[in-house]
Every structure is written in C-alpha cells, then in structure tokens.
Amino acid sequence: MSGDKLHFRFSRSEMSLREKLWQISWSYVALISLVCCIGFFTLYSAANGSIDPWADRQMMRFAVGMLVMLGVALVDIRAWMRWSYGLYAMALVLLVAVQLHGSVGMGAQRWIDLGFIQIQPSEIMKIAMVLALARYFHGASYQDVGRPLFLLPPLAMVFLPVGLVLKQPDLGTAMMLTLASGAMFFLVGVRLWKFALLLAVGGGAIPVAWRFMREYQRQRILTFLNPESDPLGAGYHILQSKIALGSGGLFGKGFMLGTQSHLNFLPEKQTDFIFTMLAEEWGMVGGVVLLALYTLILAYGYALSLRSRNQFGRLVGLGLTTTFFLYVFINIAMVMGLVPVVGVPLPLISYGGTAMLTLLFGFGLILSVHIHRDVIIGRRGAAEDI
Amino acid sequence: MTLGNNREGTDRAKIIGRRALLLGGGKLALLTTLVGRMYYLQVVEADKYAVLADENRINLRLLPPPRGRILDRNGVPMAINQQNYRVLLVSEETDDINDTLDALSHIIPVNEHDRARILREARRHRSFVPVTVRENLSWEDVSRIEINTPDLPGVEIDVGQSRYYPLEGLGAHLLGYVATPSEADLQNSSDPLLELPGFRIGKAGIEKVYDIALRGKGGTSQVEVNAVGRTIRELKRDDGVPGLDLHLTIDVELQQFAAQRLGEESAAAVVLDIHTGDVLVMASTPSFDPNAFNRGLSSEEWKELIGNPRAPLTNKAIAGQYPPGSTFKLMTALAALESGIVTPDMTVLCTGQMSLGNIIFHCWKKGGHGTMDMENGLKNSCDVYFYEIARRVGFERIAEMARRFGLGSVTGLDLPGERSGTIPDKAWKRATLDQPWHPGETLINSIGQGYVLATPLQLAVMCARVANGGYAVTPHLARDLVDGIHAVPRVTPDWPDLGLSRQNLDVVHRGMFAVVNEPGGTAYRERIKDESMAMAGKSGSAQVRRISMRERETGVKKNDELPWKERDHALFVAFAPVSNPRYACCVTVEHGGGGSSVAAPMCRDILIEVQKRDPQRAAGGDPALKHDFEAWRQARAETEAGHQALAREVDRRFGPGTAAGICGCGGLHVQGSCGA
Ligand SMILES: [Zn+2]
Ligand SMILES: [Zn+2]
C-alpha cells in the first residue's frame, strides 16, 4: 500500500531539506503574502501617499518574518513538541518578569526591553500556550478528557498566564488566550456542559472582576455599550470609526481619498483602526474581499491541520488558526463597534512588528505541521518514536 | 504500534474532525455577522454616516463683504474702506515667541503689556492660529517688517479693512460711525456676519440707517478641515454681495463751503431742493473727526468733546431745537391770510408797543414802525403787526398752519436723532404744564418766541414748502431709494398739496422778497445783487433771556455787550432764485446775535454758492412760481402810494399818530373800535 510505503519512508525519520521545501504549501504562503501586500498599500495611503514611515518598515518586518516563518516550518514537528513545555515556561517567566521590570506602554506593562529588542511576553504566550496545550492533549484519550481531574492542569495552564496578562492589563490578549484555549478544549472533545458550567462560574465572577478592573477598562466597556453618549471623549474613537466606515459606502471613497482617515478624524489609522481606513477607501466591497482572503487563509489552516496524522499537529494547527481567526474577528468587530476597543491589531495589515512576527511564526508552525503531517508520534511523546 | 492504539487514534481523529467542523462553522457564522455589520454600516446607514463625515470635515466660513462706500451726489467719497495693516504672529512657525518679539520690537514698539497679551493668546489658541501683535500699521512699518521677514519667523502681515472718513469733520454728523455690534445688536439680528470677530456695523447716522445695504450680504467659503481644525483646502466659495455704494444728496463742495462760512460759530446750515427734497447741505459746527474714534480717543480728547459748550458731537441741524423767532411770522401771516380774517391790505399802526389786558408787548423797534400792512409787516418784521393779527385769528389757527408746514413733528429725514420741536396750543399746554392758555401767549408765540421750538431742518422744510407753492415736500439724504440691499432710483412724488391759495402765498413771497430786496427791509444789506440769483427770506432773532422793565427803560443791551450764552440766536430762512425758486436755506447761529446781521449774510453766501454750482437753475421749475420782479415792484409802488394816502387820511380824520387803519371789515377806523 502506498500508505505503508509512505509510513516506511517517514519511519526513517528524517526528510531532506529539499523534500521539506517541496512539501511547503507555497499557495498558503502566497495567500499570506498577498494579504501583507494589501497591508503595505493601506499603510502607504495612511501616510498620505508615502512609503515612509510605515509601509517601508512594515515591508522590512515582513521580509524578516518570512525568513522566520520558513525557518520555523522546516523545524521538525517533534522538536516543537519537545520544546513546547519549555517555551510555555519561558513565556510564563517572562510574563512575571514584565510585571516586575516591564516598561509601561499604552498605560500597561507589556514590554521587556533587552536593549537590542523589545520582547512582548504575551505575544510569545499566544504561541506557547497553543503548543503546551497541544502537547498536554496529544496523548489524552477520549476517556481521559472526560475526567474532570484530567482537565484541571490545562485549566491552570490557561488561567495562570491569562491572569498575568489581565494584570498588565491587556484585555485583548487575555481574551484571545482564553478563547483560543477554549477552542482547543472543545476540539479534544470536552463536553459542552462543562463549558456551560465554566461560563456560569465566569458569569458569576463578572461582578468580582469588575471590582478589580482599572478605571479605563471599565470606561471602555461602558463606552462600548453606548459610544454616542460621549462623542468627544471616550466614545470618539468608535464613533469616528463608524462614520468612516459608513461614509465609505458600498464602493468606498477611493484609494488615498478617505476623508476621515486623511484628516485625522480616525484615530490610530495605521494600527488598530486600519480596517476602518481600508473600508472607507474601498467600501464594503473592499472589506468583504479582505474578509474573503482571511476566510481562505482560515480554510487553508483547517485543511493543512486536519491532514496531519498526529494529534499534536492537528491541535497546534487548529489552535493557531483559531488564534488567527480571533485576531481577525476581534479587530474588525472592534472597529465596527461590536466588541469593546481592546487593542487587537488587524493581522498581517496593521503596522507593528510584534504581531507580524507572532503571526508569521504561527503560520510557520502550521506549515511545519503540514510538512510533517505523516509523522506518527506516540501517545507519550516525541522521544518514543524517534 | 498496537491495533488499539490505531483505533484510539482514529477515534480521536474523528472527534477532532467533527469538532473542527463545528468550530469552523461557528467561525464562519461570526465572520458572516461581520459582513452583516458591514452591510448595515456601509449600505443601510451609509447616507447618515456620509453626512456625519461631511459635517466632520467641512467647515462653513463666513466671508465678510466689503462695506459699501458713501458718496456725495457727485460721487465724491465720504466714507471709504481703508486697508488696515496688522502684524500677526503664528506661534507654530517660530521656535521661540519671545525671540521673535524681541526682533520685532526693533522695528515697531512692542511693550510688556502687548507681550503678555500675545503670549497669553498664543497659549490659548492652537499653534497655527495667528495672534494679532499690532494693528493700524503705517506703510513704512509694513515695508520695514517685510524687508526683515527672514529674521522674523512666524510674523505675517495681514490686510484688513477699516472705515475711513476722508473728509474728517465734514459730514461727520451725517455719516455717523461703525463699531463692533453690542450684545443687543447680536440678539436683535440673525445675520451671522455680526458674529465675526472684528466685524463692524453702523451705529449712528447714515451708517446706521442704511447699515443693511452698506453691509451687503456675507459670502461663504466651504473649507475642508482636519480633526484639529486646520484648513486643508477650499471646496466651494460664494462671494456674497458687496455692500451698496450709497450716494447721498449732499454736495460735498457746498457742504465744505457752508461749514467754512459758519466758521467758528456754534451753528447749523441746511440747504434743500424745494421740489425734490434733496438735502444739498447739512452742516453743523463745530464738528469732530470721526476717524479719531477709530484710532481711539484719549480721555482728555473725549472730555474736551463732551465738555465743549458748543456741543461738537450734536448734529444741530436736526437735534438743535431753537425758538424760531421772527421766521415763524411766515406761519402767522399765512394762518391769518388763510383764515380770511386778515387781508393783505389791512393795516396796523405800530407805535412800538401794544397792550393786552394790563401787559405791554413791545415791538423790536423802539418808537414803532407806523402803518403796516402784510407786506410791510414782513419786510420790517414788525412785532406789533403780528401781535395784532395773531390776536385776531387766535393761536390755534397759527399752530395748525405751522404743523401743515412741518413744524412740531419730525420731518422724516433718513437720519436718526431728529427732534420734533414744539408747536404749542391749548391742549399741549394743558397736557405738559397743566395750565390754561393766556391770551398774551398767543402774541408771544406768534412771533416765534415762548414755547415754539423748531430745528433748523424744520425751518428749511417750512421755507421750502412756502417757496414751492405749498406742497408738503419732505427731505431725504439718500439719493436713491434703498430697498433691502438694492438701490432704486428715486422718483420725485407728487407731494401732497397743503391747500393754500396761491394769492396768499404770493403775498408772503412778496413780503420775503421785500425783506431782502427793498430798501428798509431787515436784510436789505444782504441782498444778492445779481437779480438772476436774488433770494427772498425772513430773518429771526430769538431771545434767550428775559428783558427786564428796567433794562427796557435804560435801553436794551446790544448783543455784543452780552456774554455768549445770553446773546440771541440768529436765524435766517430764504429761498432762491426768486425768479424761479429752487433752493431753500436755513441758517441758525446759536447765540449769534441778530438774524439779519449774522445769519443772513451766511445764508446769502451759501445760496450764491449753491446757484453758482447749478447753471441750469433758470431752467425747469414750476412756471406758476416764476416771479416777475418788475410787476412786483410796480404793484408795490402803487400800494405804498395807497398807504401814504391812507396815512394822510388817518392823520386828517383822527389826528396825527392815531392807531387807525383799514380794518378786516373793510372800514377805516381806530384800532380796537371795529363794530363788525
Ligand atoms: Zn413795529
Ligand atoms: Zn372793522
């Protein structure tokens, strides 16, 4: 059987570099690059028709990110599995460190400045958490997952970093970590009533959480509920964003002709609100086209992940695809006034190096999962089979 | 690898496949809600947000229209807009405001007070908003700043407009002035122009009356602004309507002549076209320079203006109310003639005084005028003659006649601040003083003393109505009718006929002619010798003090013996040319002394100048008004002969010096003994 033949080949364990490169889903890479190019044009427009100061730097980061992505893709999936707990532990330590020594950006402690590079541990955690959970659930049988005690360690693995991120406070990342982990719990077969139970407990915790929230976070939530109540203050961003979107109409105002963005009514048009600018200039048509490209990337992520013959790969692929989806959904829903403004960038398009690197790293992992889709990994871990 | 392991793996693959499908479906559903939200915002609500976006980015800016000029009847500018150079400072264009101000202070004075204000304003506004450093720069300053621009970062020269009155004091009382609107102005007007900083509206005079027309209509400029309010570009512009250039009926050269002729006196002169109502001259002296108000007055200058007893700020032509004195006798004469009680031929013997009850009323001429008929009464301005005819017709008729000729109420001139004067009667006295009318007051008021008050303009209108054959001409200053912001050429209306008989007016005309042109007339010395320009007039001297019995016995003091405030007001009204009347003039000199000696020569000179500037004066006019001097003189000689015969007859019948004459009843008898 051809399957046996393939199995045999991979049992020899290592693929050559040429084989790996051949296995990379180049159409997936092209799709990602296409979205990034849309980002460059949008940043060019945001700078009033200049590649300086955003588009050029973004291209540099994209180039670096691409190399990182390919490098990550070529690393054996078993190696990633082996490193996953280590990565998670490192991210957790950094999250604690940022609490103690981090510098304050945007009113929150998020960065660690190592001199030559600024590290944002919460970004590392977005990847490390997926890897760690995937490793934990890799060997779990359906019966294991049914046991509540079995679910306690991964729950702790989720809520520890989420708590730390919330303390920074970074509502957006906390939301993404929670939801991405939830999706992974769901994927391994955790029964729905357990989610319902957790939700009920969480709902009961809302008043408690409210008390621990910073004033600006409460304000953001209140403003979200009725942004028009304070059109010059806190609700200004959402209102101006909605005006920009709405006035763009079906076909938009044209490239570089968005009045709201170019006259600076739109805040943070090159970062969190870049979708608004794009949809102002290209209209609903442009917005839907971008959304379709994102959906295509998601679909690819699903297809590539589900073709993996090992649980770890499937979970990593689907978890990271879900993370990517959360970026897309939270950002666009945010600028359209559907969820609070929590500071999640539009993936691959918003100006900013950290998110770009995280995303391309994640795509690299998905590619790695795909390249090493036929590797069979034993229930107890990678070492067993090598 | 065990089989169980494999099966286990397949089960897990099945679960994750199923759950991934569910998860993917959920994600698709969420993405679909995003599309739905996009559809709602960008299609359903698109129009609403498009409007909001435009409201965001489009600012409507008002463009103030240039204020209309005010010109005289010949197009000589009386009020214009002058360029007002200002230095502005844009703080974002300089690194250090203080350095720039230091550099600027080498060219124009910038004191500490200015500096503090500039720094304060610069802090308060956004950095691209210019702050005014100094206004009303001279051209030299402007050019010096322009030369030094490289050393003055952030300094800009801006040209605004300010009102300038090139004739300075001349016409200041007519033109009024402009100023920034008051709170009340803002509340009463819906014109958004008033809200503009630095916008000025007419606050007095012509500037106020025709403010709407002079103001014009504001234009608008739609500009695109960014989120902090900086202008990006202009989208649409509507220039509005510039203010109307308003022509007055004033002849500036005549006005100048009149003002000069009035000289240092506290006086007013008005010249009217008796047919059209055009005001050719309206001078009030002393005057003031309205530009000084724009520059800003020092408190000394202001005190001087306010404290000056000759009231430079008052337009005496419309706001000065004076007893008209003997000029009022025109009204008494017309009332008597029109009543039918007195005929032109009826004579009164003036012995210098007349008694009524136990009060003695004096004629201005000690010793009396002798036998006076209507023409002689006017010519000599004999008080006793008018006492007598007033006694006969009563003051009610005189008051009614005076009102017909425009006294006692405002003339309706298109200038604010006009006063109505006073024409008293029984009801008036009852209402204001709560006293009955005394018969003696009829006599006093009939010669324009007592309660009677009139403005120089009213007297000019009265004279014009007498001269034009009894038509109720009304004066105006704007050459054209102004309708909203447009000018419509004025068509002289058919003035209402006052209903006087031509013969009676003719008698008064002849009397006025005699005043000036016949030897013995009170103003004979001031006649115009060129007969084609001859004027007819009536003098008036209004007493402002009581003359005591004692003074009358020892001799009434001459005016030049009295302090200024106690001297008589001198008045003269006249029309010219008599051969084809066209112009009426009134000159009033406060405390000037005698009407015939002080006001008449001024009036004469002004009327000569008026006619010199109108070579067409002989043409046109009302043929019925054209007077033939020769016929008048012949008729006059015959009357005089008749009077002399009559006087001889009286002397023969009643004894020399008896007060007797031809009565209204037709008979010849001693005064006061009429049986009819
Ligand atoms: Zn007399
Ligand atoms: Zn009689």
Coordinates of N, CA and C and ligand atoms in Angstrom, one line a residue, chain B residues 392 662-669 673-676, ligand 2:
Chain B
R392 N -56.2 138.5 16.4 CA -57.5 138.4 15.7 C -57.8 137.0 15.3
I662 N -57.3 150.5 7.8 CA -58.4 149.7 7.1 C -58.5 148.4 7.8
C663 N -59.6 148.2 8.3 CA -59.9 147.0 9.1 C -60.2 145.9 8.3
G664 N -60.2 144.6 8.8 CA -60.7 143.4 8.1 C -62.1 143.6 7.7
C665 N -62.9 144.4 8.3 CA -64.3 144.6 8.0 C -64.5 145.5 6.8
G666 N -63.4 146.1 6.4 CA -63.4 147.0 5.2 C -63.5 148.5 5.5
G667 N -63.8 148.8 6.7 CA -63.9 150.2 7.1 C -62.7 150.7 7.7
L668 N -62.6 152.1 7.7 CA -61.4 152.7 8.2 C -61.8 153.3 9.6
H669 N -61.1 152.7 10.6 CA -61.4 153.2 12.0 C -60.3 153.0 12.9
S673 N -61.7 149.5 17.6 CA -63.1 150.0 17.7 C -64.0 149.5 16.6
C674 N -63.6 148.3 16.1 CA -64.4 147.7 15.0 C -65.8 147.3 15.5
G675 N -66.8 147.7 14.7 CA -68.1 147.4 15.1 C -68.5 146.0 14.5
A676 N -67.8 145.6 13.5 CA -68.2 144.3 12.9 C -67.7 143.1 13.6
Ligands
ZN2 ZN -63.6 146.9 11.4

